[in-house]
PDB file of C-alpha atoms and ligand atoms in Angstrom:
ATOM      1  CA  UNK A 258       0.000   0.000   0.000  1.00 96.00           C
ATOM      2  CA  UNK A 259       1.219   3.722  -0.762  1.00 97.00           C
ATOM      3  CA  UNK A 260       0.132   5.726   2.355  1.00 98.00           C
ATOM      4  CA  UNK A 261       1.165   9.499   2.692  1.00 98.00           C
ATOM      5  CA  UNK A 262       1.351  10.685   6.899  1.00 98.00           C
ATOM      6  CA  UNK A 263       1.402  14.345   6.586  1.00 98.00           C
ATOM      7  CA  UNK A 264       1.761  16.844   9.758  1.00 98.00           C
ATOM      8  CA  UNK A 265       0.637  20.078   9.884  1.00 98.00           C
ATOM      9  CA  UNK A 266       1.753  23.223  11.800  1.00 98.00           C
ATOM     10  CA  UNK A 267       4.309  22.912  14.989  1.00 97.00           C
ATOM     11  CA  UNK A 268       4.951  19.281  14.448  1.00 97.00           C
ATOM     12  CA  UNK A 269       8.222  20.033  12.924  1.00 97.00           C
ATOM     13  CA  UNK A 270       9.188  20.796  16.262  1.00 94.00           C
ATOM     14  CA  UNK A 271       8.383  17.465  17.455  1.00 96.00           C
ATOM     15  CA  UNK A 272      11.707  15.909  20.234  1.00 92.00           C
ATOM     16  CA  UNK A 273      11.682  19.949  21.509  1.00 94.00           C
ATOM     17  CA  UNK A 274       7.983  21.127  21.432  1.00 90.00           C
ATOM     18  CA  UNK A 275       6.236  21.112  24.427  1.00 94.00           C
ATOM     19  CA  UNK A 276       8.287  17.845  25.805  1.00 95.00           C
ATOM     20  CA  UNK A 277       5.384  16.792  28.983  1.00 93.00           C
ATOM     21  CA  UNK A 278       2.835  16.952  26.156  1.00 93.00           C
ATOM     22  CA  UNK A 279       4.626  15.674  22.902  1.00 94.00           C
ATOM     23  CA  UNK A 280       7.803  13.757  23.714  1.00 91.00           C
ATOM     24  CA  UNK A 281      11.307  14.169  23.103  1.00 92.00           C
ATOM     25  CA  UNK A 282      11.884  11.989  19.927  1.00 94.00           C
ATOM     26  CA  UNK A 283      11.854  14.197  16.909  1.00 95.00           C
ATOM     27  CA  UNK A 284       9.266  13.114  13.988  1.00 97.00           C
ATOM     28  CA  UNK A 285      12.092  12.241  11.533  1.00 96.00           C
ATOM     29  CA  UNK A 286      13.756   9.625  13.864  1.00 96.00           C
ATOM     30  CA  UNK A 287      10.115   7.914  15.130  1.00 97.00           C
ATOM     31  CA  UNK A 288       9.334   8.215  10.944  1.00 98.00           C
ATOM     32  CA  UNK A 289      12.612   5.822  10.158  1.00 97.00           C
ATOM     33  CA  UNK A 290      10.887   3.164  13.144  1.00 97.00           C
ATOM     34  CA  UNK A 291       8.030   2.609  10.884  1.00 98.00           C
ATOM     35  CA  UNK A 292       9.573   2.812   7.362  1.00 98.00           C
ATOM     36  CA  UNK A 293      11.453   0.154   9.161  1.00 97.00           C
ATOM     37  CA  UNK A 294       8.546  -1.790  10.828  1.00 97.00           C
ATOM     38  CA  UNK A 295       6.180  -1.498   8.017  1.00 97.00           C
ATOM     39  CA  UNK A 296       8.593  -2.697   5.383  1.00 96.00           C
ATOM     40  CA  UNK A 297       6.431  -3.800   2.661  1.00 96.00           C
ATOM     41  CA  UNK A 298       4.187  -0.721   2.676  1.00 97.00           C
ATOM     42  CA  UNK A 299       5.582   2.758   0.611  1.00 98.00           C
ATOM     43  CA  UNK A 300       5.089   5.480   3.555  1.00 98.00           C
ATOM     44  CA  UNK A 301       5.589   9.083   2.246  1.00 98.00           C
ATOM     45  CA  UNK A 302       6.118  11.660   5.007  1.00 98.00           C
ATOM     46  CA  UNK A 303       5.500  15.324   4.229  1.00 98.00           C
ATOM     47  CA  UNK A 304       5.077  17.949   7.188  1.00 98.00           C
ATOM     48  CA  UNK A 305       4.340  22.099   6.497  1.00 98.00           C
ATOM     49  CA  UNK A 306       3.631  24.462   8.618  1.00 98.00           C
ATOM     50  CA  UNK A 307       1.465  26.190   5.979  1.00 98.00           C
ATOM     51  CA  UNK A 308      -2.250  25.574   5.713  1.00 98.00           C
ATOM     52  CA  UNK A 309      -2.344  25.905   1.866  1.00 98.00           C
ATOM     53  CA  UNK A 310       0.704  23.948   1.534  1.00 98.00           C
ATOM     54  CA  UNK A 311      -0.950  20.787   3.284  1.00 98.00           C
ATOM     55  CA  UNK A 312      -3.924  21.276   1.019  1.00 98.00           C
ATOM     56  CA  UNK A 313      -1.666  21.151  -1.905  1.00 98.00           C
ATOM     57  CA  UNK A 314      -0.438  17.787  -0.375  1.00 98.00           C
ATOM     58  CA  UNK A 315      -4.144  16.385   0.081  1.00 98.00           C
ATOM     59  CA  UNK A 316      -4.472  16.645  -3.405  1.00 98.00           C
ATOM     60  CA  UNK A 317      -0.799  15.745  -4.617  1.00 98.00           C
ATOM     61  CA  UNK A 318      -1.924  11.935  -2.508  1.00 98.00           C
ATOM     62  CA  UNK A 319      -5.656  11.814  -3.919  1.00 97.00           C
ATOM     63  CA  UNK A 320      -4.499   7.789  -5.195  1.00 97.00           C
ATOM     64  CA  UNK A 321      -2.573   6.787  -2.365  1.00 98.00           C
ATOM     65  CA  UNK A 322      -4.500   3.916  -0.419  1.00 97.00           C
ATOM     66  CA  UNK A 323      -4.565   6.252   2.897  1.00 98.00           C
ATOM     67  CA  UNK A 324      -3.804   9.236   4.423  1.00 98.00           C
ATOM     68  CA  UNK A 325      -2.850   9.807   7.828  1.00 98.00           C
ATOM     69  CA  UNK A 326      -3.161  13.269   9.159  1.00 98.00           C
ATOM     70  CA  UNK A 327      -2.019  15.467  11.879  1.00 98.00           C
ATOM     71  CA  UNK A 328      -3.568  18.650  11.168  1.00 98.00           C
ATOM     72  CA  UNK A 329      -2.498  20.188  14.475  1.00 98.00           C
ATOM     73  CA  UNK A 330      -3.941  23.357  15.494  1.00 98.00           C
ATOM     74  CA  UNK A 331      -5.833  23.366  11.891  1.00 98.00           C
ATOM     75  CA  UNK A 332      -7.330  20.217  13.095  1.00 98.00           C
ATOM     76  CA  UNK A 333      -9.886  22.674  14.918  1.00 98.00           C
ATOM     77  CA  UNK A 334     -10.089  25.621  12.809  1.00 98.00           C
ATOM     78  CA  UNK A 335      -9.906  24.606   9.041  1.00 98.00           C
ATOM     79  CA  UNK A 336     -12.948  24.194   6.880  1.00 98.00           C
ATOM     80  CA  UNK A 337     -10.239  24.307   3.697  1.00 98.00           C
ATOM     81  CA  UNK A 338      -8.615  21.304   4.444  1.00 98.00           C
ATOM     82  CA  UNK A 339     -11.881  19.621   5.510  1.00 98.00           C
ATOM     83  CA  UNK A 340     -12.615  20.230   1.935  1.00 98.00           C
ATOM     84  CA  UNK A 341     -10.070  19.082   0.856  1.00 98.00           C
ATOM     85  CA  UNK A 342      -9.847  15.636   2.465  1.00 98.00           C
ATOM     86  CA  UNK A 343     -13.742  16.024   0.924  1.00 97.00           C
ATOM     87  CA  UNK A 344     -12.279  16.258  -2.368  1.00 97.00           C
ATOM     88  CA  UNK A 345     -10.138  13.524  -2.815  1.00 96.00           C
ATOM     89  CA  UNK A 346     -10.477   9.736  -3.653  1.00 94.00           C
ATOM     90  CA  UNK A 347      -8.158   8.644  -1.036  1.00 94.00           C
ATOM     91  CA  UNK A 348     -10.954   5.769   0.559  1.00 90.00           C
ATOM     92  CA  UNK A 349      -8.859   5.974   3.889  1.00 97.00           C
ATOM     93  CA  UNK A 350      -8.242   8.571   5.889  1.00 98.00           C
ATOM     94  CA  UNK A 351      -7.105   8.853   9.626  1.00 98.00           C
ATOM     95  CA  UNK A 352      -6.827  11.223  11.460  1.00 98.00           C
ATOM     96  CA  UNK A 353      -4.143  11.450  14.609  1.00 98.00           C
ATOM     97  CA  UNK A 354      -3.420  13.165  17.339  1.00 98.00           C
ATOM     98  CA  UNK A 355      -0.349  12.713  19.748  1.00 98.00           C
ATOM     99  CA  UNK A 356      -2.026  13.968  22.859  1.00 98.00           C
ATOM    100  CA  UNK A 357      -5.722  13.382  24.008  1.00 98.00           C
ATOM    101  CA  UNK A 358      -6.914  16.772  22.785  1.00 98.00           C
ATOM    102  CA  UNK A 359     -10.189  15.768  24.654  1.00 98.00           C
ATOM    103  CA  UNK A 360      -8.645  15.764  28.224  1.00 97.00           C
ATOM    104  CA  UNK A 361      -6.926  19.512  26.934  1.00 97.00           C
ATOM    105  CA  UNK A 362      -8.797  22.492  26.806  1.00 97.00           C
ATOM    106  CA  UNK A 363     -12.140  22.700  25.150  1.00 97.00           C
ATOM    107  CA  UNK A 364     -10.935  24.815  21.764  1.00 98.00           C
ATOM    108  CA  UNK A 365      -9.277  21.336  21.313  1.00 98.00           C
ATOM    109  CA  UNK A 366     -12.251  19.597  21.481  1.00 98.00           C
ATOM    110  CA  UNK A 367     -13.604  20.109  18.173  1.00 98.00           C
ATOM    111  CA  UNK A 368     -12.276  19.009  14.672  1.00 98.00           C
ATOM    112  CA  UNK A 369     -13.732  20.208  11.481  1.00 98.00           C
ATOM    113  CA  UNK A 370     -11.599  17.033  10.155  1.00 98.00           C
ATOM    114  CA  UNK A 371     -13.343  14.229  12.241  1.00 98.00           C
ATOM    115  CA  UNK A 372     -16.473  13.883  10.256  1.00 98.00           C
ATOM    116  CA  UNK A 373     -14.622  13.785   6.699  1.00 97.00           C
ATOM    117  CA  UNK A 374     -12.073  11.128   8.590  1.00 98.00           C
ATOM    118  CA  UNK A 375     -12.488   6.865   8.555  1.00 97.00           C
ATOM    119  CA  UNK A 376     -11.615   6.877  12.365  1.00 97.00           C
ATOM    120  CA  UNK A 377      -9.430   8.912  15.136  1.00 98.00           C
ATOM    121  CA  UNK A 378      -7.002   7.774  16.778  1.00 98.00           C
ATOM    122  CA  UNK A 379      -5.839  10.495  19.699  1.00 98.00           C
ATOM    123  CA  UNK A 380      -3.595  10.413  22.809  1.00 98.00           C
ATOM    124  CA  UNK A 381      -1.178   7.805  22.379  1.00 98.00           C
ATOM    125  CA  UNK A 382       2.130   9.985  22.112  1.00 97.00           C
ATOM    126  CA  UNK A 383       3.878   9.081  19.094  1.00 97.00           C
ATOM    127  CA  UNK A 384       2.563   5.674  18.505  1.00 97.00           C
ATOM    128  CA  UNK A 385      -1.241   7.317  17.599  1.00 98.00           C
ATOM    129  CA  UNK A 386       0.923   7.313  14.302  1.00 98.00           C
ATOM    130  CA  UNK A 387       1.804   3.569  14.362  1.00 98.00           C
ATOM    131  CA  UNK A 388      -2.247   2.656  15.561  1.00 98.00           C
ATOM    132  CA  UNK A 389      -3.118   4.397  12.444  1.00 98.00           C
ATOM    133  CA  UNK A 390      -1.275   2.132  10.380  1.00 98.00           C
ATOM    134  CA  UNK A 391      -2.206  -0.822  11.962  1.00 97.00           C
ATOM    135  CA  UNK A 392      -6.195   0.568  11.748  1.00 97.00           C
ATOM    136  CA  UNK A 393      -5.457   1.133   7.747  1.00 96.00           C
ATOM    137  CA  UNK A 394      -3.770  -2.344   6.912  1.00 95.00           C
ATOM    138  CA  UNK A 395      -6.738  -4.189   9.560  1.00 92.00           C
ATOM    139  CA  UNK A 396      -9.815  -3.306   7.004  1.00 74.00           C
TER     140      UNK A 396
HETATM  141  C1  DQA B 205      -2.103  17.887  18.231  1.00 55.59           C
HETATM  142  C2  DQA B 205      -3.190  18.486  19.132  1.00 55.59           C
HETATM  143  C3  DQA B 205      -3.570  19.856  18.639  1.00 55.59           C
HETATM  144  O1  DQA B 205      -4.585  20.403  19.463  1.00 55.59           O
HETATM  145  C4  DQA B 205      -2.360  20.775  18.683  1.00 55.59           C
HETATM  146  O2  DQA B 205      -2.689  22.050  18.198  1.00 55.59           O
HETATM  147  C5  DQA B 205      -1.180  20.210  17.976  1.00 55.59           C
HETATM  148  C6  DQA B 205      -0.900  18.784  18.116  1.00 55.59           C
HETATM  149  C7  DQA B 205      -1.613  16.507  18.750  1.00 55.59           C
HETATM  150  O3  DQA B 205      -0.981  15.811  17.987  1.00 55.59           O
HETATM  151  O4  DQA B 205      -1.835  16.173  19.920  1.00 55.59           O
HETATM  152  O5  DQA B 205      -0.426  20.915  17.343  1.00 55.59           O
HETATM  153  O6  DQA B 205      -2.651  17.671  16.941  1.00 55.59           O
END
């Protein structure tokens, strides 16, 4: 399967950001464990801190078998890339997040991207990422 994980604003930072919340391993080094541990899948990583730029990306991977997406903050404030994920014919879609945003503050409680989204996987640190693969190769 071709399967694009794509991380939106801040999560560049991951291994520095916010350590308590988000861990100390940076996203590059955790992204070479599951190239590694999903061997016989093609995983494309892309990461931008720019809301148009992650569109751009939805629609670059419209024939990949899944996406797997960590919108951060634009998880709860972006109708564009809810329209985008909308717009493409990507069947699966995830989407992740490292913390439990529901046991965070309420603005964190609500994604525009959940109802466009197969499932949600949220609060697992890093391996929310790995879940999601298991959850697309399962069905
Ligand atoms: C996050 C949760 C978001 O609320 C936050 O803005 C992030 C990261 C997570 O992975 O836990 O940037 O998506």
């Amino acid at each position: 399967m071709q399967i694009a994980i794509i991380n939106g604003p801040n999560l560049n930072l991951l291994g520095s950001r916010e350590t308590a919340i988000y861990g100390n391993v940076s996203f590059e080094a955790y992204f070479q464990q599951l190239v590694e541990r999903f061997q016989a899948h093609r995983l494309h990583y892309f990461q931008s801190n720019i809301e148009g730029e992650l569109i751009n990306e939805i629609h670059r991977v419209t024939h990949y078998d899944a996406i797997i997406l960590n919108a951060g903050a634009y998880t709860h404030t972006s109708i564009a890339i809810a329209d985008a994920l909308r717009a493409v014919q990507c069947k699966k879609i995830i989407e992740v997040h490292i913390s439990n945003v529901f046991a965070r503050e309420e603005y964190r409680h609500h994604s525009f991207i959940s109802p466009v989204c197969t499932g949600v996987i949220s609060g697992f640190g890093l391996d929310s990422y790995r879940l999601a693969l298991e959850a697309v190769l399962l069905s």
